[in-house]
Short mmCIF file of N, CA and C and ligand atoms in Angstrom, two decimals:
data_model
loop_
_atom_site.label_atom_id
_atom_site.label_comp_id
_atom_site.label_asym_id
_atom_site.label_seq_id
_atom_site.Cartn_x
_atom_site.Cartn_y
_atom_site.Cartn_z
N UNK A 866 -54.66 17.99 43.75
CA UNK A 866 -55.53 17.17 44.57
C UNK A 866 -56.97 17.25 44.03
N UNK A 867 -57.67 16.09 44.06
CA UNK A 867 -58.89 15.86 43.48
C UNK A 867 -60.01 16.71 44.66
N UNK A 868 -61.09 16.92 44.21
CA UNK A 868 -61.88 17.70 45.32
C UNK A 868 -62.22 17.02 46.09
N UNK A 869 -62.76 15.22 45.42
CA UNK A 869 -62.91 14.97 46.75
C UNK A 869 -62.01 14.38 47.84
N UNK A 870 -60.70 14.50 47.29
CA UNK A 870 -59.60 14.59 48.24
C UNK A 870 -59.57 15.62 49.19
N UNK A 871 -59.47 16.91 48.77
CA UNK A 871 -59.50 18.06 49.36
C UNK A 871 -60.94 17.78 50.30
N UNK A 872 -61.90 17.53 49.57
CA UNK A 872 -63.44 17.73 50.94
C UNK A 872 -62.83 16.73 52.18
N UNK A 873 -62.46 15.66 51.83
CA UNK A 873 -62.04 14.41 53.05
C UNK A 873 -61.09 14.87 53.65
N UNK A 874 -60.20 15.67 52.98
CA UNK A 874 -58.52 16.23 53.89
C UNK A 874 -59.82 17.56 54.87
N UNK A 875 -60.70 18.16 54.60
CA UNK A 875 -61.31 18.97 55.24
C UNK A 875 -62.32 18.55 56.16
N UNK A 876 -63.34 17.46 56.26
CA UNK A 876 -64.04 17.38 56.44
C UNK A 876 -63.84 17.17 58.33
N UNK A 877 -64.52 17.56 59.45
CA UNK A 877 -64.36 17.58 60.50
C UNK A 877 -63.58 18.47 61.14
N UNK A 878 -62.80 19.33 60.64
CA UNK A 878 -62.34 20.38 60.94
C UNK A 878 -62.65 21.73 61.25
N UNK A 879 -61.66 22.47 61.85
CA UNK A 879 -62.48 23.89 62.43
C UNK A 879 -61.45 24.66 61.88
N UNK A 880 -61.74 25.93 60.93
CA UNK A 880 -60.63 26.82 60.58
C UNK A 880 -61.32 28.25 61.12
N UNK A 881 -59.83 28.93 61.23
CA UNK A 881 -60.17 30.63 61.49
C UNK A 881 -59.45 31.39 60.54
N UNK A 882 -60.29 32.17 60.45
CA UNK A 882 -60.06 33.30 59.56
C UNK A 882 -59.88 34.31 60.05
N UNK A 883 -59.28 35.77 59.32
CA UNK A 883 -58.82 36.64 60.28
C UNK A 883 -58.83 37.73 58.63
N UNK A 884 -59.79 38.78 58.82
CA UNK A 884 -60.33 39.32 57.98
C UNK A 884 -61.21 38.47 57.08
N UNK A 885 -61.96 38.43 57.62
CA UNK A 885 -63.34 37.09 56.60
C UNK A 885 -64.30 38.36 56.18
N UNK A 886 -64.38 39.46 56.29
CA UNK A 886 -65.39 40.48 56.25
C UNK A 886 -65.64 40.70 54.92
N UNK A 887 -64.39 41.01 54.12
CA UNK A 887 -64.14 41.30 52.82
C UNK A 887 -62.67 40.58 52.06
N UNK A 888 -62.75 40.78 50.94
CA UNK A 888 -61.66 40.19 49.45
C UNK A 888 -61.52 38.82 49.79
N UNK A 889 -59.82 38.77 50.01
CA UNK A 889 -59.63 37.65 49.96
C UNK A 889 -59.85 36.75 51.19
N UNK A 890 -60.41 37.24 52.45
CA UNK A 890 -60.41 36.01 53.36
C UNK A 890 -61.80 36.26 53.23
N UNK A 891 -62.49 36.83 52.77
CA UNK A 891 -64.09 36.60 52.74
C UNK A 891 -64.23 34.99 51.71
N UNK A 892 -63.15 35.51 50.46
CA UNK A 892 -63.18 34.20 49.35
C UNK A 892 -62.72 32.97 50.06
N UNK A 893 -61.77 33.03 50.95
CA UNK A 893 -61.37 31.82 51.71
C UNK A 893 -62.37 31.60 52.45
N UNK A 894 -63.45 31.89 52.52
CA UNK A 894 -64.38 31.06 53.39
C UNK A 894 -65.39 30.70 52.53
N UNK A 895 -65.35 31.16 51.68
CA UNK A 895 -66.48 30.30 50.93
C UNK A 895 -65.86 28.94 50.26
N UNK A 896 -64.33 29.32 49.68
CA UNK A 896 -63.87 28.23 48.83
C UNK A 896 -63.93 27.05 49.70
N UNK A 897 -63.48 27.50 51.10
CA UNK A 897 -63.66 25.90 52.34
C UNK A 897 -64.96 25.45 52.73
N UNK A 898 -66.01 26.30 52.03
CA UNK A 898 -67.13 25.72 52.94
C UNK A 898 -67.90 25.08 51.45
N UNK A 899 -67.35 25.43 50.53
CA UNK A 899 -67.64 24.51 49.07
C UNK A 899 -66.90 23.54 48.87
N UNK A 900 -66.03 23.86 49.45
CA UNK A 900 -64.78 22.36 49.14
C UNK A 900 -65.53 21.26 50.17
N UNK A 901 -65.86 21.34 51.62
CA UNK A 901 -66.37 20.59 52.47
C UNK A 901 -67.45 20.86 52.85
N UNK A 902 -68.61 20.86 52.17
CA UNK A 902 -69.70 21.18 52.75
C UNK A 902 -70.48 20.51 53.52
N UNK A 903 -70.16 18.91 54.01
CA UNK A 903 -70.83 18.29 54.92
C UNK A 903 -70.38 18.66 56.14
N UNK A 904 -69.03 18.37 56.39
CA UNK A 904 -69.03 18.93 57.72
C UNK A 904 -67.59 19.52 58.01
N UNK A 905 -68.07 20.96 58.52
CA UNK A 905 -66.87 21.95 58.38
C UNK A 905 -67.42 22.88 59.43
N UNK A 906 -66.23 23.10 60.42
CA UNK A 906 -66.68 24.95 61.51
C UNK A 906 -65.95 26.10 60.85
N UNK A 907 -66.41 26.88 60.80
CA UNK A 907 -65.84 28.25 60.27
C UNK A 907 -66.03 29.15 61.05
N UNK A 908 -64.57 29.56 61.58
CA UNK A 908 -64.85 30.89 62.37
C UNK A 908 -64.57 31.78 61.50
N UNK A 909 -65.02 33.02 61.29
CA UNK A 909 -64.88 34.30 60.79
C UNK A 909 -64.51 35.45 60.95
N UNK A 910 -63.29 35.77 61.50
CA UNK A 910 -62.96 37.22 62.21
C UNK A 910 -62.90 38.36 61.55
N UNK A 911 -63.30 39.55 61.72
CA UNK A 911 -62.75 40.79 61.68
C UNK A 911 -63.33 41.95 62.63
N UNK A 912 -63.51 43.20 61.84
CA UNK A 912 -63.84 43.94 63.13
C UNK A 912 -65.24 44.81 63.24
N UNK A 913 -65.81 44.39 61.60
CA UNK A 913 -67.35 44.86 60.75
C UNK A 913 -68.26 43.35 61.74
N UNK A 914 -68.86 43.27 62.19
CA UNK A 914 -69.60 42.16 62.97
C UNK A 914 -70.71 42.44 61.99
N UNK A 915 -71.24 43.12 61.52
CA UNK A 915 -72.34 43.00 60.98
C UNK A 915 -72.23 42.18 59.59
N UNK A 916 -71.34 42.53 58.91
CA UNK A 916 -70.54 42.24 57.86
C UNK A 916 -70.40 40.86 57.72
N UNK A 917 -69.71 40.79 59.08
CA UNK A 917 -69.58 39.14 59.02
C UNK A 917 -70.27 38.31 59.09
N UNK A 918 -71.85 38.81 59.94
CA UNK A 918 -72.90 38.10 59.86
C UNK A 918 -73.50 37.75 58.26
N UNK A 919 -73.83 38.44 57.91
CA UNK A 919 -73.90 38.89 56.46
C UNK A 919 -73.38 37.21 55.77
N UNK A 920 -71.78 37.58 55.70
CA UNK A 920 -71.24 36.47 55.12
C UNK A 920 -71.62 35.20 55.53
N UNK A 921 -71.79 35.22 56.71
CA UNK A 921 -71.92 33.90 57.36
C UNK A 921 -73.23 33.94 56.63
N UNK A 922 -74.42 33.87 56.58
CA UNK A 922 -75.87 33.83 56.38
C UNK A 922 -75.66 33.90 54.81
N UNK A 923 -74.68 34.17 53.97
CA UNK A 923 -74.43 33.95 52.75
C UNK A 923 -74.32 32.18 52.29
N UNK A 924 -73.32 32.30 53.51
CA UNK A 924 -72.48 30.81 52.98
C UNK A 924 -73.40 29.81 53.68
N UNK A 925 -74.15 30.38 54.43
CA UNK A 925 -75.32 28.98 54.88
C UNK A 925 -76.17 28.71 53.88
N UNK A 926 -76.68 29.83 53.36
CA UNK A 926 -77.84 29.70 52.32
C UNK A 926 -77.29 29.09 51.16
N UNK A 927 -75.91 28.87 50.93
CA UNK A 927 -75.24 28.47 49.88
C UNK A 927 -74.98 27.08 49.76
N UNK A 928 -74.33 26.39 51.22
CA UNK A 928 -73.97 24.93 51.49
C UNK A 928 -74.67 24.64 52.54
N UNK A 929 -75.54 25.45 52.96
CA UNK A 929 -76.25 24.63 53.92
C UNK A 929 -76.20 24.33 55.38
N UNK A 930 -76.44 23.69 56.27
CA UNK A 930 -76.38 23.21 57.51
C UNK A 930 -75.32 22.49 57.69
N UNK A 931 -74.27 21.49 56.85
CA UNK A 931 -73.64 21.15 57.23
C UNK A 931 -71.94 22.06 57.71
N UNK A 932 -72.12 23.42 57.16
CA UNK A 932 -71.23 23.79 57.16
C UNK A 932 -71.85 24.73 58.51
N UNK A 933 -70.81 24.68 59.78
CA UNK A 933 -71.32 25.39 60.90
C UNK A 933 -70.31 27.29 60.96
N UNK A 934 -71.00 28.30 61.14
CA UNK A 934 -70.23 29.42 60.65
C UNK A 934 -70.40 30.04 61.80
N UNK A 935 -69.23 30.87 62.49
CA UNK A 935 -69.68 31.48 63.47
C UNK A 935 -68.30 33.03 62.86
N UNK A 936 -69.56 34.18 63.10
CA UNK A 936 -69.33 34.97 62.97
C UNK A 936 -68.68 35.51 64.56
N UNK A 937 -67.32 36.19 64.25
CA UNK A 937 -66.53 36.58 65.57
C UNK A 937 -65.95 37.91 65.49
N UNK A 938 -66.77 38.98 66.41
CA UNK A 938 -65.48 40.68 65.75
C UNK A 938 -64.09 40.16 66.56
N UNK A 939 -63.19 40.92 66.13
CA UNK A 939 -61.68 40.46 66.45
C UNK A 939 -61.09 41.62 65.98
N UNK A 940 -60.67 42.43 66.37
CA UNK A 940 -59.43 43.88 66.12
C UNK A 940 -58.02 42.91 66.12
N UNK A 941 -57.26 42.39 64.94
CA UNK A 941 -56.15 41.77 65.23
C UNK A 941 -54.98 42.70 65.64
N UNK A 942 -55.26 44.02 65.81
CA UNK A 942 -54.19 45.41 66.14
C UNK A 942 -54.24 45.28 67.40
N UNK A 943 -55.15 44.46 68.62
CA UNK A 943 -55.75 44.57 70.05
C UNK A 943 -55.01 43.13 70.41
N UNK A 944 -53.66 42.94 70.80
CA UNK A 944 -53.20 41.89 71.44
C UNK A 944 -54.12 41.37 72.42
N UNK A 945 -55.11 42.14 73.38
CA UNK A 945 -55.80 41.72 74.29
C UNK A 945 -56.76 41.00 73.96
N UNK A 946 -57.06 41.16 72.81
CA UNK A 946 -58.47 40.87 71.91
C UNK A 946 -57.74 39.07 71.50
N UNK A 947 -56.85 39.48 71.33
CA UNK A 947 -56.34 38.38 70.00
C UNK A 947 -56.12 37.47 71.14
N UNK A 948 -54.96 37.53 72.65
CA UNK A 948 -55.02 37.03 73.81
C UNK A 948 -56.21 36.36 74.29
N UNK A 949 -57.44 36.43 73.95
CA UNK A 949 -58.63 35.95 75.08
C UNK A 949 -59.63 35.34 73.69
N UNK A 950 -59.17 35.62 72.74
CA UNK A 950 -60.17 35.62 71.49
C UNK A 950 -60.38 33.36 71.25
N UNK A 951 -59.11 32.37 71.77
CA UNK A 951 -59.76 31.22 71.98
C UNK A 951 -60.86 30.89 72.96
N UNK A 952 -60.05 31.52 74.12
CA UNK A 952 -60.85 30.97 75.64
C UNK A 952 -62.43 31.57 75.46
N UNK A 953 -63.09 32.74 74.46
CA UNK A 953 -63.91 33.13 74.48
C UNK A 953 -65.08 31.92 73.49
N UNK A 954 -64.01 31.57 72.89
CA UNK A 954 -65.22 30.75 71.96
C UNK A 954 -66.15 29.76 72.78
N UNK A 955 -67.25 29.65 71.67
CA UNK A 955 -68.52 27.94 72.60
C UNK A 955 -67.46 26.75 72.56
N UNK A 956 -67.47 26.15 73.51
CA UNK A 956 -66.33 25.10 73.36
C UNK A 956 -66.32 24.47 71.88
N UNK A 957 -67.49 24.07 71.18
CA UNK A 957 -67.67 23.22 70.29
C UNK A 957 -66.58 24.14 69.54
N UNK A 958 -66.31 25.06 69.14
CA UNK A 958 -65.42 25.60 68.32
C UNK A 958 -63.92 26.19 68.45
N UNK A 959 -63.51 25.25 69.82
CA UNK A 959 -62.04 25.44 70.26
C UNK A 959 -61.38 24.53 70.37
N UNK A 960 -61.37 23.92 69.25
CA UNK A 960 -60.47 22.74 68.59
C UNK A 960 -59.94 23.41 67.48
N UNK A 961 -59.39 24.39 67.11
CA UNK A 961 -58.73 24.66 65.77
C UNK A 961 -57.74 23.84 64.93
N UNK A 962 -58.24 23.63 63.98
CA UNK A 962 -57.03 23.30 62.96
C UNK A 962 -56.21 24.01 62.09
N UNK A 963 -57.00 25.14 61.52
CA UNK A 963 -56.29 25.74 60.62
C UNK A 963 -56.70 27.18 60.56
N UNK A 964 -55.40 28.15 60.64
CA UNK A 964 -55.81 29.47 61.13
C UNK A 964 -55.19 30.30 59.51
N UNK A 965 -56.46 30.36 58.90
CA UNK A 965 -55.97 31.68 57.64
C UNK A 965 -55.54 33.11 58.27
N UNK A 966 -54.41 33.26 58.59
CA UNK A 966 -54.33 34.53 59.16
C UNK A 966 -53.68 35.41 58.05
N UNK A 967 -55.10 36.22 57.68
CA UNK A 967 -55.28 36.99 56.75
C UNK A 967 -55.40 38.23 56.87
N UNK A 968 -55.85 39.44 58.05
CA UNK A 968 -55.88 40.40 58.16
C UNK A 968 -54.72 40.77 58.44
N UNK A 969 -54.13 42.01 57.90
CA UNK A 969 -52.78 42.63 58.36
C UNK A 969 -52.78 43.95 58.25
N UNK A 970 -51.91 43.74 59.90
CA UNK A 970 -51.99 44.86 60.53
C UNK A 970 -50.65 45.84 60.14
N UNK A 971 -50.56 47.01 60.11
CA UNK A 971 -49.14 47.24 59.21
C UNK A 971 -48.80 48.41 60.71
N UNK A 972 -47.53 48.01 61.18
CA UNK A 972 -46.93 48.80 62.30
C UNK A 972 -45.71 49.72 62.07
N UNK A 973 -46.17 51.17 62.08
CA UNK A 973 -44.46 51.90 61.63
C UNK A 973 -44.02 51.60 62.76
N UNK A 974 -42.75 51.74 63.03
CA UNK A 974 -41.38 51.81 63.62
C UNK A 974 -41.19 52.98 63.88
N1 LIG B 1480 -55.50 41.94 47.25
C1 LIG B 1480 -54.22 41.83 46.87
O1 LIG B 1480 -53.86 41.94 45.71
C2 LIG B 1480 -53.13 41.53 47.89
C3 LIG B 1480 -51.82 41.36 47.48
C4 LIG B 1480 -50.85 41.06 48.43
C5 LIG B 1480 -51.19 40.93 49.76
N2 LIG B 1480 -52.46 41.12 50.14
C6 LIG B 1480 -52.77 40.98 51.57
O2 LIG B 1480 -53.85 40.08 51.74
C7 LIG B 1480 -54.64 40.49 52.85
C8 LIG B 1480 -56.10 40.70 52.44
O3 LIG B 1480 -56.16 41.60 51.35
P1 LIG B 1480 -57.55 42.01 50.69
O4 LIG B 1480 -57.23 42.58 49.35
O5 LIG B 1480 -58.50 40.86 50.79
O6 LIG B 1480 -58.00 43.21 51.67
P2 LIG B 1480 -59.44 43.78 52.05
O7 LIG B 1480 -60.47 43.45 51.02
O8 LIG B 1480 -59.21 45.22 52.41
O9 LIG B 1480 -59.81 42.95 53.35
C9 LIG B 1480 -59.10 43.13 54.52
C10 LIG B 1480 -59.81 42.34 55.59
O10 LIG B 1480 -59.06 42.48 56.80
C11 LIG B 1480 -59.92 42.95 57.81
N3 LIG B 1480 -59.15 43.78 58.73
C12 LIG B 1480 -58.47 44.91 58.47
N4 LIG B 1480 -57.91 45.38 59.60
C13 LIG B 1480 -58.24 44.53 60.58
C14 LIG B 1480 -57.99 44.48 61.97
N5 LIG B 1480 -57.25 45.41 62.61
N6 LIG B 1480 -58.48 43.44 62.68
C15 LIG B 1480 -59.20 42.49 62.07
N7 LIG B 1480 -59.50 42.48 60.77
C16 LIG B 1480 -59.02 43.49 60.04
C17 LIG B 1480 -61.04 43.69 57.12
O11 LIG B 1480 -62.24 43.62 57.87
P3 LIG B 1480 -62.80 44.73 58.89
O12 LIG B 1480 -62.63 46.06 58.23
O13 LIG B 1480 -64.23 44.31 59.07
O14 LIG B 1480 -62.01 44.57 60.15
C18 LIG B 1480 -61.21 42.85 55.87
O15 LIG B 1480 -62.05 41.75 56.13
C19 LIG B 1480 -53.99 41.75 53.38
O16 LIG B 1480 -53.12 41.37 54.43
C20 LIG B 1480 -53.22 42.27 52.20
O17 LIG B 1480 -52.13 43.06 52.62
C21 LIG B 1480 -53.45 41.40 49.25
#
């Protein structure tokens, strides 16, 4: 797909992320907010809030205003967390489209 296929397949959309703090879902938020930088919501989860601010204030200074970033802590190990973690958002950002669910949680048996 051409990029600016990919920016138009993106553009108006809201994705979540789930470990955005660091590696690879930190890289998944930049690659979406370069692929669509006019207009894109990015939520950012993990459980470093500071961290994530960080990133977020990265990727603004990078693409700018059109890309809207909201930094969110989220323990994905806390069903309760993960349970209430839509209804908590500003409405403007509870339309999801696309959920990178990237942090993993590893459970012995
Ligand atoms: N890198 C590889 O080669 C590779 C290969 C195969 C699979 N994977 C998988 O890909 C995923 C990401 O790997 P990575 O290399 O990018 O790891 P990483 O750099 O260690 O990043 C993990 C991310 O997950 C977050 N996280 C960890 N526990 C969490 C929790 N309980 N709740 C919410 N967020 C949590 C961390 O943020 P906080 O600490 O701020 O919460 C961090 O942002 C993992 O699921 C890994 O198993 C990676």
């Amino acid at each position: 797909m051409s990029s600016a296929a990919a920016a138009k397949r993106l553009e108006g959309k809201t994705i979540v992320i789930t470990g955005a703090s660091s590696g690879i879902g930190r890289s998944c938020a930049f690659e979406f907010a370069r692929t669509a930088p006019k207009d894109l919501k990015l939520i950012l989860t993990a459980r470093r809030i500071d961290t994530l601010k960080e990133v977020a204030a990265e990727i603004q200074k990078e693409v700018g205003e059109g890309v809207k970033v909201l930094p969110v802590q989220l323990d994905v190990s806390k069903p309760e967390e993960v349970r209430s973690f839509v209804s908590q958002l500003p409405e403007e950002f509870r339309d999801i489209h696309v959920l990178v669910n990237n942090a993993y949680v590893y459970h012995l048996l």
